[in-house]
PDB file of C-alpha atoms in Angstrom:
ATOM      1  CA  GLN A 211      29.584  14.728   8.147  1.00 47.00           C
ATOM      2  CA  LYS A 212      30.000  10.866   7.349  1.00 62.00           C
ATOM      3  CA  ASN A 213      31.019   8.290   9.327  1.00 80.00           C
ATOM      4  CA  TYR A 214      34.874   7.211   7.408  1.00 86.00           C
ATOM      5  CA  ARG A 215      37.724   6.069   9.364  1.00 92.00           C
ATOM      6  CA  VAL A 216      41.322   5.872   7.377  1.00 94.00           C
ATOM      7  CA  GLU A 217      43.062   2.268   5.762  1.00 94.00           C
ATOM      8  CA  LYS A 218      46.246   1.883   4.614  1.00 95.00           C
ATOM      9  CA  PHE A 219      46.614   0.899   1.052  1.00 95.00           C
ATOM     10  CA  ASP A 220      47.782  -2.533   1.745  1.00 95.00           C
ATOM     11  CA  SER A 221      44.997  -3.599   4.008  1.00 95.00           C
ATOM     12  CA  LEU A 222      42.175  -3.187   0.936  1.00 95.00           C
ATOM     13  CA  PRO A 223      40.816  -5.822  -0.800  1.00 93.00           C
ATOM     14  CA  LYS A 224      43.152  -6.978  -3.481  1.00 93.00           C
ATOM     15  CA  GLU A 225      40.065  -7.147  -6.149  1.00 91.00           C
ATOM     16  CA  THR A 226      40.149  -2.844  -4.812  1.00 94.00           C
ATOM     17  CA  LYS A 227      43.321  -2.059  -4.941  1.00 96.00           C
ATOM     18  CA  SER A 228      43.524  -3.276  -8.546  1.00 95.00           C
ATOM     19  CA  ASP A 229      40.566  -1.666  -9.684  1.00 96.00           C
ATOM     20  CA  ILE A 230      42.221   2.006  -8.493  1.00 97.00           C
ATOM     21  CA  ALA A 231      45.663   0.941 -10.120  1.00 97.00           C
ATOM     22  CA  PHE A 232      43.611   0.636 -13.162  1.00 96.00           C
ATOM     23  CA  GLU A 233      41.415   4.395 -12.882  1.00 96.00           C
ATOM     24  CA  LEU A 234      44.850   6.270 -11.755  1.00 97.00           C
ATOM     25  CA  LYS A 235      46.399   4.766 -15.183  1.00 96.00           C
ATOM     26  CA  GLU A 236      42.957   5.352 -17.357  1.00 96.00           C
ATOM     27  CA  GLN A 237      42.301   8.701 -15.277  1.00 96.00           C
ATOM     28  CA  VAL A 238      45.897  10.068 -14.684  1.00 97.00           C
ATOM     29  CA  PRO A 239      47.517  12.270 -17.407  1.00 96.00           C
ATOM     30  CA  TYR A 240      51.180  11.718 -16.338  1.00 96.00           C
ATOM     31  CA  LEU A 241      50.492   7.942 -15.491  1.00 97.00           C
ATOM     32  CA  LYS A 242      47.989   7.307 -19.119  1.00 95.00           C
ATOM     33  CA  ASP A 243      50.488   8.769 -20.895  1.00 96.00           C
ATOM     34  CA  SER A 244      54.044   6.979 -19.625  1.00 95.00           C
ATOM     35  CA  ASP A 245      54.975   3.092 -20.282  1.00 95.00           C
ATOM     36  CA  MET A 246      53.747   2.207 -17.253  1.00 95.00           C
ATOM     37  CA  ASN A 247      51.195  -0.445 -16.966  1.00 95.00           C
ATOM     38  CA  GLU A 248      48.349  -1.091 -14.004  1.00 95.00           C
ATOM     39  CA  THR A 249      50.757  -3.868 -12.460  1.00 95.00           C
ATOM     40  CA  ASP A 250      53.463  -0.926 -12.543  1.00 96.00           C
ATOM     41  CA  VAL A 251      51.223   1.869 -10.765  1.00 96.00           C
ATOM     42  CA  LEU A 252      50.505  -0.510  -8.543  1.00 95.00           C
ATOM     43  CA  ALA A 253      53.449  -1.740  -7.133  1.00 95.00           C
ATOM     44  CA  ASN A 254      53.726   2.170  -6.657  1.00 94.00           C
ATOM     45  CA  LEU A 255      51.662   1.860  -3.921  1.00 95.00           C
ATOM     46  CA  GLN A 256      51.023  -1.258  -2.198  1.00 93.00           C
ATOM     47  CA  GLY A 257      54.193  -3.067  -0.149  1.00 91.00           C
ATOM     48  CA  LEU A 258      55.895   0.329   0.727  1.00 91.00           C
ATOM     49  CA  VAL A 259      56.934   1.703   4.466  1.00 90.00           C
ATOM     50  CA  ASP A 260      55.386   5.092   3.430  1.00 90.00           C
ATOM     51  CA  GLU A 261      52.454   3.151   2.928  1.00 90.00           C
ATOM     52  CA  PRO A 262      49.553   5.452   0.684  1.00 94.00           C
ATOM     53  CA  THR A 263      46.146   5.515   2.736  1.00 95.00           C
ATOM     54  CA  LEU A 264      42.953   6.342   1.800  1.00 95.00           C
ATOM     55  CA  LYS A 265      39.555   7.238   3.185  1.00 95.00           C
ATOM     56  CA  VAL A 266      37.326   4.348   3.716  1.00 95.00           C
ATOM     57  CA  VAL A 267      33.732   5.771   3.918  1.00 93.00           C
ATOM     58  CA  GLN A 268      29.725   4.458   4.310  1.00 94.00           C
ATOM     59  CA  MET A 269      28.434   6.466   1.955  1.00 95.00           C
ATOM     60  CA  PRO A 270      24.567   7.570   1.636  1.00 95.00           C
ATOM     61  CA  ILE A 271      23.597   6.409  -1.866  1.00 96.00           C
ATOM     62  CA  SER A 272      21.814   9.674  -2.524  1.00 95.00           C
ATOM     63  CA  GLU A 273      25.179  11.461  -2.707  1.00 95.00           C
ATOM     64  CA  ILE A 274      27.157   9.039  -5.043  1.00 96.00           C
ATOM     65  CA  LYS A 275      27.177  11.466  -8.375  1.00 96.00           C
ATOM     66  CA  GLY A 276      27.907  10.469 -11.726  1.00 93.00           C
ATOM     67  CA  PHE A 277      26.510   6.757 -11.872  1.00 91.00           C
ATOM     68  CA  ASP A 278      25.187   6.932 -15.332  1.00 88.00           C
ATOM     69  CA  ARG A 279      25.988   3.061 -16.350  1.00 82.00           C
ATOM     70  CA  THR A 280      24.055   0.633 -17.001  1.00 87.00           C
ATOM     71  CA  PRO A 281      25.496  -2.967 -15.112  1.00 88.00           C
ATOM     72  CA  SER A 282      25.541  -6.259 -16.622  1.00 91.00           C
ATOM     73  CA  LYS A 283      22.841  -8.351 -15.021  1.00 93.00           C
ATOM     74  CA  ALA A 284      25.207 -11.743 -14.117  1.00 94.00           C
ATOM     75  CA  ALA A 285      27.263  -9.582 -12.414  1.00 93.00           C
ATOM     76  CA  VAL A 286      24.679  -7.746 -10.281  1.00 95.00           C
ATOM     77  CA  LYS A 287      23.316 -11.042  -9.129  1.00 95.00           C
ATOM     78  CA  LYS A 288      26.229 -11.961  -7.897  1.00 94.00           C
ATOM     79  CA  TYR A 289      27.121  -8.830  -5.581  1.00 95.00           C
ATOM     80  CA  LEU A 290      23.162  -9.290  -4.616  1.00 95.00           C
ATOM     81  CA  GLU A 291      23.640 -12.980  -3.448  1.00 94.00           C
ATOM     82  CA  MET A 292      26.884 -11.825  -1.981  1.00 93.00           C
ATOM     83  CA  LEU A 293      25.077  -9.216   0.179  1.00 94.00           C
ATOM     84  CA  LYS A 294      23.043 -11.563   1.344  1.00 93.00           C
ATOM     85  CA  THR A 295      25.899 -12.938   4.648  1.00 93.00           C
ATOM     86  CA  SER A 296      28.424 -10.145   4.307  1.00 91.00           C
ATOM     87  CA  GLU A 297      29.599  -6.555   2.361  1.00 90.00           C
ATOM     88  CA  ALA A 298      30.571  -6.426  -1.328  1.00 91.00           C
ATOM     89  CA  PRO A 299      34.190  -4.823  -2.194  1.00 92.00           C
ATOM     90  CA  PRO A 300      33.883  -1.324  -1.207  1.00 95.00           C
ATOM     91  CA  ILE A 301      32.972   0.795  -4.245  1.00 96.00           C
ATOM     92  CA  ILE A 302      35.981   3.415  -6.018  1.00 97.00           C
ATOM     93  CA  VAL A 303      34.524   7.378  -5.513  1.00 97.00           C
ATOM     94  CA  SER A 304      36.248  10.393  -5.581  1.00 96.00           C
ATOM     95  CA  GLY A 305      34.666  13.002  -2.667  1.00 94.00           C
ATOM     96  CA  ASN A 306      31.354  11.909  -4.281  1.00 93.00           C
ATOM     97  CA  LYS A 307      32.173  11.249  -7.061  1.00 96.00           C
ATOM     98  CA  PHE A 308      31.357   7.316  -9.060  1.00 96.00           C
ATOM     99  CA  VAL A 309      34.511   6.096 -10.253  1.00 96.00           C
ATOM    100  CA  ASP A 310      33.958   2.921 -10.224  1.00 95.00           C
ATOM    101  CA  GLY A 311      31.869  -0.684  -8.904  1.00 94.00           C
ATOM    102  CA  GLY A 312      28.621   0.454 -10.752  1.00 95.00           C
ATOM    103  CA  HIS A 313      27.889  -3.782 -10.604  1.00 95.00           C
ATOM    104  CA  ARG A 314      28.218  -3.946  -6.351  1.00 95.00           C
ATOM    105  CA  LEU A 315      26.675  -0.452  -7.004  1.00 96.00           C
ATOM    106  CA  GLN A 316      23.043  -1.356  -8.439  1.00 96.00           C
ATOM    107  CA  ALA A 317      23.474  -4.439  -6.213  1.00 96.00           C
ATOM    108  CA  TYR A 318      23.116  -2.806  -3.018  1.00 96.00           C
ATOM    109  CA  ILE A 319      20.636  -0.435  -4.598  1.00 95.00           C
ATOM    110  CA  ASP A 320      18.409  -3.403  -5.956  1.00 95.00           C
ATOM    111  CA  SER A 321      18.859  -5.083  -2.376  1.00 95.00           C
ATOM    112  CA  GLY A 322      17.698  -1.851  -0.271  1.00 95.00           C
ATOM    113  CA  ARG A 323      20.215  -0.757   1.006  1.00 94.00           C
ATOM    114  CA  THR A 324      20.598   3.381   1.668  1.00 95.00           C
ATOM    115  CA  SER A 325      24.876   3.187   1.676  1.00 94.00           C
ATOM    116  CA  VAL A 326      27.801   1.300   0.663  1.00 95.00           C
ATOM    117  CA  PRO A 327      31.086   0.937   1.122  1.00 95.00           C
ATOM    118  CA  ALA A 328      33.361   3.235  -0.648  1.00 96.00           C
ATOM    119  CA  VAL A 329      37.321   4.219  -1.209  1.00 97.00           C
ATOM    120  CA  ASP A 330      37.649   8.074  -1.974  1.00 96.00           C
ATOM    121  CA  ILE A 331      40.736   8.146  -4.027  1.00 97.00           C
ATOM    122  CA  LYS A 332      40.758  11.995  -4.101  1.00 95.00           C
ATOM    123  CA  ASN A 333      44.323  12.111  -3.390  1.00 94.00           C
ATOM    124  CA  LEU A 334      45.310   9.842  -5.116  1.00 96.00           C
ATOM    125  CA  LEU A 335      43.801  11.644  -7.973  1.00 96.00           C
ATOM    126  CA  ASP A 336      45.509  14.597  -7.199  1.00 95.00           C
ATOM    127  CA  LEU A 337      48.761  13.123  -6.489  1.00 95.00           C
ATOM    128  CA  ASP A 338      51.466  14.778  -8.684  1.00 96.00           C
ATOM    129  CA  TRP A 339      52.657  11.535  -9.956  1.00 96.00           C
ATOM    130  CA  LYS A 340      55.723  12.517 -11.982  1.00 96.00           C
ATOM    131  CA  LYS A 341      57.502  13.555  -8.405  1.00 96.00           C
ATOM    132  CA  TYR A 342      56.043  11.385  -6.189  1.00 95.00           C
ATOM    133  CA  LEU A 343      57.508   8.240  -8.666  1.00 94.00           C
ATOM    134  CA  ALA A 344      60.640  10.502  -8.199  1.00 94.00           C
ATOM    135  CA  ASN A 345      60.530  10.179  -4.371  1.00 93.00           C
ATOM    136  CA  GLU A 346      60.029  13.779  -3.953  1.00 94.00           C
ATOM    137  CA  ILE A 347      57.274  13.593  -2.305  1.00 93.00           C
ATOM    138  CA  SER A 348      56.272  11.571  -0.151  1.00 92.00           C
ATOM    139  CA  SER A 349      53.376   8.989  -0.220  1.00 92.00           C
ATOM    140  CA  PRO A 350      49.608  10.877  -0.418  1.00 93.00           C
ATOM    141  CA  LYS A 351      47.582  10.691   2.977  1.00 92.00           C
ATOM    142  CA  ALA A 352      43.633  10.408   3.640  1.00 88.00           C
ATOM    143  CA  GLU A 353      43.232  13.978   4.906  1.00 77.00           C
ATOM    144  CA  VAL A 354      41.871  13.164   8.468  1.00 67.00           C
ATOM    145  CA  LYS A 355      39.606  16.424   9.982  1.00 63.00           C
ATOM    146  CA  GLN A 356      39.928  16.173  13.506  1.00 50.00           C
ATOM    147  CA  SER A 357      36.555  17.568  15.671  1.00 43.00           C
ATOM    148  CA  ARG A 358      37.379  20.042  18.719  1.00 36.00           C
ATOM    149  CA  PRO A 359      34.841  21.992  21.142  1.00 36.00           C
ATOM    150  CA  SER A 360      34.019  24.983  20.064  1.00 35.00           C
ATOM    151  CA  GLY A 361      36.183  27.900  21.772  1.00 35.00           C
ATOM    152  CA  THR A 362      39.386  25.619  22.126  1.00 31.00           C
ATOM    153  CA  ALA A 363      42.337  26.505  21.072  1.00 33.00           C
ATOM    154  CA  PHE A 364      43.536  24.283  18.226  1.00 26.00           C
ATOM    155  CA  ALA A 365      46.946  23.989  16.622  1.00 31.00           C
ATOM    156  CA  ALA A 366      48.421  20.847  14.978  1.00 32.00           C
ATOM    157  CA  PRO A 367      51.644  19.349  16.382  1.00 32.00           C
ATOM    158  CA  VAL A 368      55.166  20.554  14.347  1.00 34.00           C
ATOM    159  CA  ALA A 369      57.579  18.083  13.427  1.00 37.00           C
ATOM    160  CA  ALA A 370      60.713  18.570  15.562  1.00 36.00           C
ATOM    161  CA  PRO A 371      63.862  18.817  12.559  1.00 38.00           C
ATOM    162  CA  ALA A 372      65.501  15.721  11.479  1.00 40.00           C
ATOM    163  CA  LYS A 373      69.173  15.476  13.518  1.00 40.00           C
ATOM    164  CA  ALA A 374      71.483  14.150  11.409  1.00 40.00           C
ATOM    165  CA  PRO A 375      73.182  10.903  12.739  1.00 39.00           C
ATOM    166  CA  SER A 376      75.444  11.793  15.480  1.00 37.00           C
ATOM    167  CA  THR A 377      79.584  10.855  13.998  1.00 39.00           C
ATOM    168  CA  LYS A 378      80.778  10.885  17.485  1.00 36.00           C
ATOM    169  CA  PRO A 379      81.577   7.074  19.318  1.00 40.00           C
ATOM    170  CA  ILE A 380      79.661   6.079  21.644  1.00 43.00           C
ATOM    171  CA  PRO A 381      81.371   5.308  25.490  1.00 43.00           C
ATOM    172  CA  PRO A 382      81.256   2.353  27.089  1.00 48.00           C
ATOM    173  CA  SER A 383      78.674   1.622  29.857  1.00 48.00           C
ATOM    174  CA  PRO A 384      80.837   1.569  33.231  1.00 53.00           C
ATOM    175  CA  GLY A 385      81.311  -1.862  34.035  1.00 51.00           C
TER     176      GLY A 385
END
């Protein structure tokens, strides 16, 4: 099991959010066929009360599938310099399938690192965007697998039914 944390979309680096919006526009048929552009897609993911969440994982490079690009040496060099003092923005994956961030991934490989920070956008790629944009379903949340000791019962919390707002006036408090 890879170590991961769940992050709110707004907490991701600006470059990563833009890359995600671009990939969604390119890969999700409903968005591809719409009049929306990347800015519109981004506007439907950030700054929301019910904010989408994503898994951010330190992914072993050996587990990443589908990285078969030859990135620009100049861009890789820029990220190699960055890696001397900090981390590069995360790459984008869907499960363990490479989606975007080839220059960053190649820089991690060239630096001898064995893992790379990655944002998993599978929940956004699998989302019913037509229903989401019509506010028929809530923002996608990263699936969080909870571990429990073996032999213990586990029940998911049951949400209380929504209550209609009271129309009764509130009596004044005694004095």
